[in-house]
PDB file of C-alpha atoms in Angstrom:
ATOM      1  CA  MET E   1       8.471  15.776   3.080  1.00 92.00           C
ATOM      2  CA  PRO E   2       6.781  13.342   5.511  1.00 94.00           C
ATOM      3  CA  TRP E   3       3.723  13.124   3.257  1.00 95.00           C
ATOM      4  CA  ILE E   4       5.936  12.213   0.307  1.00 96.00           C
ATOM      5  CA  LEU E   5       7.631   9.523   2.391  1.00 97.00           C
ATOM      6  CA  LEU E   6       4.223   8.252   3.463  1.00 97.00           C
ATOM      7  CA  PHE E   7       2.995   8.134  -0.134  1.00 96.00           C
ATOM      8  CA  PHE E   8       5.974   6.070  -1.251  1.00 98.00           C
ATOM      9  CA  ALA E   9       5.667   3.864   1.833  1.00 98.00           C
ATOM     10  CA  GLY E  10       2.112   3.150   0.669  1.00 97.00           C
ATOM     11  CA  LEU E  11       3.339   2.293  -2.824  1.00 98.00           C
ATOM     12  CA  PHE E  12       5.843  -0.168  -1.400  1.00 98.00           C
ATOM     13  CA  GLU E  13       3.048  -1.642   0.701  1.00 97.00           C
ATOM     14  CA  ILE E  14       1.181  -2.319  -2.533  1.00 97.00           C
ATOM     15  CA  GLY E  15       4.347  -3.934  -3.861  1.00 96.00           C
ATOM     16  CA  TRP E  16       4.676  -6.372  -0.995  1.00 96.00           C
ATOM     17  CA  ALA E  17       0.976  -7.168  -0.838  1.00 95.00           C
ATOM     18  CA  ILE E  18       0.863  -8.056  -4.534  1.00 96.00           C
ATOM     19  CA  GLY E  19       4.290  -9.665  -4.261  1.00 95.00           C
ATOM     20  CA  LEU E  20       2.962 -12.130  -1.705  1.00 94.00           C
ATOM     21  CA  LYS E  21       0.754 -13.627  -4.407  1.00 93.00           C
ATOM     22  CA  TYR E  22       3.760 -14.228  -6.644  1.00 94.00           C
ATOM     23  CA  THR E  23       5.927 -15.836  -3.933  1.00 96.00           C
ATOM     24  CA  GLU E  24       3.666 -18.896  -4.006  1.00 94.00           C
ATOM     25  CA  GLY E  25       3.993 -19.464  -0.279  1.00 94.00           C
ATOM     26  CA  PHE E  26       7.555 -18.109  -0.205  1.00 95.00           C
ATOM     27  CA  SER E  27       8.707 -20.950  -2.469  1.00 96.00           C
ATOM     28  CA  LYS E  28      10.024 -18.684  -5.256  1.00 96.00           C
ATOM     29  CA  PRO E  29      13.290 -16.955  -4.314  1.00 97.00           C
ATOM     30  CA  LEU E  30      13.147 -13.828  -6.510  1.00 97.00           C
ATOM     31  CA  PRO E  31       9.554 -12.823  -5.743  1.00 96.00           C
ATOM     32  CA  THR E  32      10.165 -13.621  -2.067  1.00 97.00           C
ATOM     33  CA  THR E  33      13.282 -11.434  -1.968  1.00 97.00           C
ATOM     34  CA  LEU E  34      11.523  -8.541  -3.718  1.00 97.00           C
ATOM     35  CA  THR E  35       8.505  -8.870  -1.428  1.00 97.00           C
ATOM     36  CA  VAL E  36      10.623  -8.809   1.740  1.00 97.00           C
ATOM     37  CA  LEU E  37      12.611  -5.853   0.377  1.00 98.00           C
ATOM     38  CA  SER E  38       9.359  -3.989  -0.310  1.00 98.00           C
ATOM     39  CA  MET E  39       8.225  -4.726   3.248  1.00 97.00           C
ATOM     40  CA  VAL E  40      11.436  -3.331   4.726  1.00 98.00           C
ATOM     41  CA  ILE E  41      11.357  -0.197   2.553  1.00 98.00           C
ATOM     42  CA  SER E  42       7.671   0.396   3.260  1.00 98.00           C
ATOM     43  CA  MET E  43       8.098   0.091   7.021  1.00 97.00           C
ATOM     44  CA  GLY E  44      11.248   2.185   6.975  1.00 97.00           C
ATOM     45  CA  MET E  45       9.553   5.018   5.108  1.00 98.00           C
ATOM     46  CA  LEU E  46       6.506   4.793   7.369  1.00 98.00           C
ATOM     47  CA  GLY E  47       8.794   5.033  10.374  1.00 97.00           C
ATOM     48  CA  LEU E  48      10.473   8.142   8.991  1.00 97.00           C
ATOM     49  CA  ALA E  49       7.116   9.760   8.227  1.00 97.00           C
ATOM     50  CA  LEU E  50       5.991   9.057  11.808  1.00 97.00           C
ATOM     51  CA  LYS E  51       8.739  11.319  13.123  1.00 97.00           C
ATOM     52  CA  THR E  52       6.468  14.224  12.113  1.00 96.00           C
ATOM     53  CA  LEU E  53       2.968  12.929  11.352  1.00 95.00           C
ATOM     54  CA  PRO E  54       0.433  11.710  13.923  1.00 94.00           C
ATOM     55  CA  VAL E  55       0.505   7.915  14.119  1.00 95.00           C
ATOM     56  CA  GLY E  56      -3.251   7.439  13.645  1.00 92.00           C
ATOM     57  CA  THR E  57      -3.364   9.611  10.552  1.00 91.00           C
ATOM     58  CA  ALA E  58      -0.179   8.221   9.029  1.00 94.00           C
ATOM     59  CA  TYR E  59      -1.145   4.603   9.624  1.00 94.00           C
ATOM     60  CA  ALA E  60      -4.631   5.101   8.194  1.00 93.00           C
ATOM     61  CA  VAL E  61      -3.268   6.816   5.088  1.00 93.00           C
ATOM     62  CA  TRP E  62      -0.523   4.189   4.651  1.00 96.00           C
ATOM     63  CA  THR E  63      -2.939   1.288   4.888  1.00 94.00           C
ATOM     64  CA  GLY E  64      -5.472   3.143   2.744  1.00 94.00           C
ATOM     65  CA  ILE E  65      -2.968   3.625  -0.069  1.00 95.00           C
ATOM     66  CA  GLY E  66      -1.977  -0.006   0.240  1.00 95.00           C
ATOM     67  CA  THR E  67      -5.563  -1.211   0.290  1.00 94.00           C
ATOM     68  CA  VAL E  68      -6.713   0.837  -2.687  1.00 95.00           C
ATOM     69  CA  GLY E  69      -3.633   0.042  -4.763  1.00 96.00           C
ATOM     70  CA  THR E  70      -3.736  -3.647  -3.942  1.00 96.00           C
ATOM     71  CA  ALA E  71      -7.453  -3.882  -4.717  1.00 95.00           C
ATOM     72  CA  LEU E  72      -7.024  -2.086  -8.051  1.00 96.00           C
ATOM     73  CA  LEU E  73      -4.012  -4.174  -9.049  1.00 96.00           C
ATOM     74  CA  GLY E  74      -5.900  -7.300  -8.006  1.00 95.00           C
ATOM     75  CA  ILE E  75      -8.611  -6.311 -10.456  1.00 96.00           C
ATOM     76  CA  TRP E  76      -6.159  -5.378 -13.193  1.00 95.00           C
ATOM     77  CA  LEU E  77      -3.455  -8.041 -12.836  1.00 94.00           C
ATOM     78  CA  LEU E  78      -5.204 -10.951 -11.164  1.00 93.00           C
ATOM     79  CA  GLY E  79      -8.656 -10.798 -12.728  1.00 93.00           C
ATOM     80  CA  GLU E  80     -10.492 -10.131  -9.468  1.00 95.00           C
ATOM     81  CA  PRO E  81     -14.074  -8.872  -9.884  1.00 95.00           C
ATOM     82  CA  ALA E  82     -14.654  -5.158 -10.461  1.00 95.00           C
ATOM     83  CA  THR E  83     -18.225  -4.883  -9.274  1.00 95.00           C
ATOM     84  CA  ALA E  84     -19.886  -1.521  -8.800  1.00 96.00           C
ATOM     85  CA  ILE E  85     -20.124  -1.963  -5.033  1.00 95.00           C
ATOM     86  CA  ARG E  86     -16.457  -2.919  -4.807  1.00 94.00           C
ATOM     87  CA  LEU E  87     -15.400   0.146  -6.805  1.00 96.00           C
ATOM     88  CA  ALA E  88     -17.688   2.331  -4.685  1.00 96.00           C
ATOM     89  CA  CYS E  89     -16.043   1.023  -1.510  1.00 95.00           C
ATOM     90  CA  ILE E  90     -12.603   1.738  -2.971  1.00 94.00           C
ATOM     91  CA  ALA E  91     -13.799   5.286  -3.717  1.00 95.00           C
ATOM     92  CA  LEU E  92     -14.873   5.640  -0.076  1.00 95.00           C
ATOM     93  CA  ILE E  93     -11.387   4.654   1.074  1.00 94.00           C
ATOM     94  CA  VAL E  94      -9.856   7.224  -1.296  1.00 93.00           C
ATOM     95  CA  SER E  95     -12.173   9.922   0.069  1.00 94.00           C
ATOM     96  CA  GLY E  96     -11.116   8.971   3.601  1.00 92.00           C
ATOM     97  CA  ILE E  97      -7.432   9.274   2.688  1.00 90.00           C
ATOM     98  CA  ILE E  98      -8.052  12.704   1.155  1.00 91.00           C
ATOM     99  CA  GLY E  99     -10.051  13.764   4.198  1.00 91.00           C
ATOM    100  CA  LEU E 100      -7.289  12.725   6.588  1.00 87.00           C
ATOM    101  CA  LYS E 101      -4.719  14.596   4.537  1.00 86.00           C
ATOM    102  CA  LEU E 102      -6.864  17.747   4.544  1.00 89.00           C
ATOM    103  CA  VAL E 103      -7.388  17.786   8.314  1.00 88.00           C
ATOM    104  CA  ALA E 104      -3.844  16.782   9.302  1.00 77.00           C
TER     105      ALA E 104
END
């Protein structure tokens, strides 16, 4: 169960990271509200997962999910470059997340 909570915490981290772009400096009420809500949910789920998981592992996986998802959505939604080196670095982060899960 803690790994499931951690996974969803990572998804909500993606939500608030991408949401920040749409708040336009917190000047748009709906995107700002949704972004703050995503932050609260993400942190809450991370906190629950930390009741069982080691903090170093959980934090690395949480930020890894957020980083990979945000980078991929930046490419897909925001037209950020999808260079080979960038995609290779994303793949390295994914392999690190998998490795941490396997040894935890």
